[in-house]
mmCIF file of C-alpha atoms in Angstrom:
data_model
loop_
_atom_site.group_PDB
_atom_site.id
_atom_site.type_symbol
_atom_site.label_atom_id
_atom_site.label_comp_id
_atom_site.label_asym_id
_atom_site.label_seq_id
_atom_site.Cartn_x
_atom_site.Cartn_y
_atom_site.Cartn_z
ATOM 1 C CA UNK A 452 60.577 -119.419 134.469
ATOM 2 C CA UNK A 453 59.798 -120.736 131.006
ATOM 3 C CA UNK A 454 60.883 -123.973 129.904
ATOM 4 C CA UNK A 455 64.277 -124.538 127.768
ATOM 5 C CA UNK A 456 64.023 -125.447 124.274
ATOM 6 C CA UNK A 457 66.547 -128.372 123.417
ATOM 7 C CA UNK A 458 68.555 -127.739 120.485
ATOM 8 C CA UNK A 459 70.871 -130.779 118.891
ATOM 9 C CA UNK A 460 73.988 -129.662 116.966
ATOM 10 C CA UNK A 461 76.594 -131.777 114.948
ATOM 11 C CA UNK A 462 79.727 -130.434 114.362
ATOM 12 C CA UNK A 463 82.825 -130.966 111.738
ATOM 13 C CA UNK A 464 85.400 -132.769 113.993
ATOM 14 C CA UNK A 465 82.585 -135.469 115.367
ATOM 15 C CA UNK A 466 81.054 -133.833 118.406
ATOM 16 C CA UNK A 467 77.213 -133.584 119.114
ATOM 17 C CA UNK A 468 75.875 -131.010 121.530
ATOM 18 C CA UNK A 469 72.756 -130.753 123.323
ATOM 19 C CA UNK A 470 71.758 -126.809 124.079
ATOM 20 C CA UNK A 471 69.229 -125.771 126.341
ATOM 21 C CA UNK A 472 68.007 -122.095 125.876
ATOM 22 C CA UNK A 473 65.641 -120.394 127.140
ATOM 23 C CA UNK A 474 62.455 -118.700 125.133
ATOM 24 C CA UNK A 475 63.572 -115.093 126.614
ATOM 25 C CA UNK A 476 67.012 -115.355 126.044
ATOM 26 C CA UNK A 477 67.497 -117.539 123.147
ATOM 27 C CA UNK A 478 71.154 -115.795 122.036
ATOM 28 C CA UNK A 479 72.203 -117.869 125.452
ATOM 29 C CA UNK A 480 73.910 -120.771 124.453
ATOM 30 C CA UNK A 481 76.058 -121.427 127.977
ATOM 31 C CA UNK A 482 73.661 -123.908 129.189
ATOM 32 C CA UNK A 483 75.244 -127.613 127.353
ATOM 33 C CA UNK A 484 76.260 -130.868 127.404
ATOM 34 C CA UNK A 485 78.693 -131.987 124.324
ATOM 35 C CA UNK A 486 80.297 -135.354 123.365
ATOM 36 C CA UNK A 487 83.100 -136.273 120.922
ATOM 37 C CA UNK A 488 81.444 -139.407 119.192
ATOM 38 C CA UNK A 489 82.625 -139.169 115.289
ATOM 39 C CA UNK A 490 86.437 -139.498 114.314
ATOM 40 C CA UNK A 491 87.414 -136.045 114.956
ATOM 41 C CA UNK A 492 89.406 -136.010 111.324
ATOM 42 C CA UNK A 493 86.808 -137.773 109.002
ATOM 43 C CA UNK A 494 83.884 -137.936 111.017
ATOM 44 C CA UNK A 495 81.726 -135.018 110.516
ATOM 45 C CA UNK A 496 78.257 -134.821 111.489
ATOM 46 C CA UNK A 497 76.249 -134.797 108.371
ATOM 47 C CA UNK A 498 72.843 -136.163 110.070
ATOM 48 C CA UNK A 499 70.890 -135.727 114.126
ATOM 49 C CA UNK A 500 67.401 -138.121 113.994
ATOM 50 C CA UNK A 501 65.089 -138.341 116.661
ATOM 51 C CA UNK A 502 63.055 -141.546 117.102
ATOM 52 C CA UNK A 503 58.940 -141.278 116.260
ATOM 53 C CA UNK A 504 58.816 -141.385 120.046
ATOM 54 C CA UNK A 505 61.497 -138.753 121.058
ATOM 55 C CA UNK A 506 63.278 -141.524 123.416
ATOM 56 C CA UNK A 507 66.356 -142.242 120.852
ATOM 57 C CA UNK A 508 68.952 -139.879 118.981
ATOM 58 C CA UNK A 509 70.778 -140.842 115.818
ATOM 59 C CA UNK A 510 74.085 -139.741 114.693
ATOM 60 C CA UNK A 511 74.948 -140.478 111.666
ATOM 61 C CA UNK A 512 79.201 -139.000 110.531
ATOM 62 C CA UNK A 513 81.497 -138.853 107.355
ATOM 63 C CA UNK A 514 83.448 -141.875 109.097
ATOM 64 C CA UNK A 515 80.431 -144.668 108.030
ATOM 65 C CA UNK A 516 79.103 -144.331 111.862
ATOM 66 C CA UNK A 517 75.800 -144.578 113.368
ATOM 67 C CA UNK A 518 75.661 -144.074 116.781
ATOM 68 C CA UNK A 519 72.608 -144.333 119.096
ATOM 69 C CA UNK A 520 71.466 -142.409 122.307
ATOM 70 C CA UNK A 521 68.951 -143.032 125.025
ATOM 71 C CA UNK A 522 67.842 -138.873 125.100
ATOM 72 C CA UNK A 523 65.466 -138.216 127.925
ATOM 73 C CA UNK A 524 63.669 -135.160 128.078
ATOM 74 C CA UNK A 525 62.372 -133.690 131.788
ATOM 75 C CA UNK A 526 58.516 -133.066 130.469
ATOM 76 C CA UNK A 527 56.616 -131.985 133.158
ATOM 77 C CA UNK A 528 53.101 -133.164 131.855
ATOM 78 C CA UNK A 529 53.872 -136.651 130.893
ATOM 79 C CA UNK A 530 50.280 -137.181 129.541
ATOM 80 C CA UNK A 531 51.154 -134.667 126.441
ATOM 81 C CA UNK A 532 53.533 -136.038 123.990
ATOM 82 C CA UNK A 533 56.352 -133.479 123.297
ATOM 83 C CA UNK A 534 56.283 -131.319 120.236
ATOM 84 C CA UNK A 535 58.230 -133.132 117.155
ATOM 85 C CA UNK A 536 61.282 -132.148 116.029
ATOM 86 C CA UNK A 537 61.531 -129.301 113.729
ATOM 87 C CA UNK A 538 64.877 -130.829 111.091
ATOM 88 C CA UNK A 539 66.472 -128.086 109.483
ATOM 89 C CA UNK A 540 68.090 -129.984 106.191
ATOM 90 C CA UNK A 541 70.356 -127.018 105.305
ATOM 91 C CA UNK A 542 74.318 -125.814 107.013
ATOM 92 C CA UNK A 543 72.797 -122.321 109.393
ATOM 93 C CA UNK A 544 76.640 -122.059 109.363
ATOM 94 C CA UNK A 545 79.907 -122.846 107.836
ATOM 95 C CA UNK A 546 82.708 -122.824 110.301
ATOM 96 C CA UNK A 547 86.385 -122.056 110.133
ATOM 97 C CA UNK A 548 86.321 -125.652 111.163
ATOM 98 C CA UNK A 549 84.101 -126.852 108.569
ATOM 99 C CA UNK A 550 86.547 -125.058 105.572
ATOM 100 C CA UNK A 551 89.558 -127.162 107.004
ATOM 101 C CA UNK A 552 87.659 -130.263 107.013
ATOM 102 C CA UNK A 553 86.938 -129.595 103.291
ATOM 103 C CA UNK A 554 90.747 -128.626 102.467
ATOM 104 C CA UNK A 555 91.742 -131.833 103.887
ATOM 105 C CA UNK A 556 89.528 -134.000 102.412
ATOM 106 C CA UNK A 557 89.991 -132.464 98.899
#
């Protein structure tokens, strides 16, 4: 089989998820891991880094919080560096969620 593509996602009430999907079946999102990190009222996601080396994630919520992550990746040729992250600096999607999270904060 091909190897999964990683995706990072930050959502409105604080939680991060990691995605794997596949390159033939990349509408397949059933394959993740999430945690609740950020206050889930005032903690929204607003920024995912990835150290220069890949080893570290960064979140960074609405609730003045940084938190840090040891992310391993299972490479199988450990000689070649993995591809950098591609940052998308724009919302894909607003949410139901993310329309109460602006009601209540306004």
């Amino acid at each position: 089989g091909t190897d999964p593509l990683t995706i990072l996602m930050g959502f409105a009430d604080g939680r991060i998820r990691l995605t794997n999907v596949k390159d033939n079946n990349i509408s397949d999102f059933r394959d993740y891991i999430e945690y609740s990190v950020h206050d889930n009222k005032t903690g929204r996601v607003n920024m995912l880094c990835l150290s220069q080396d890949n080893n570290m994630l960064y979140t960074c919520g609405d609730d003045c919080n940084i938190f840090s992550f040891m992310f391993q990746c299972n490479y199988k040729n450990i000689d070649e560096p993995p591809q950098p992250p591609v940052l998308v600096e724009e919302e894909i999607i607003d949410t139901k969620e993310d329309g109460q999270v602006q009601e209540e904060n306004t």
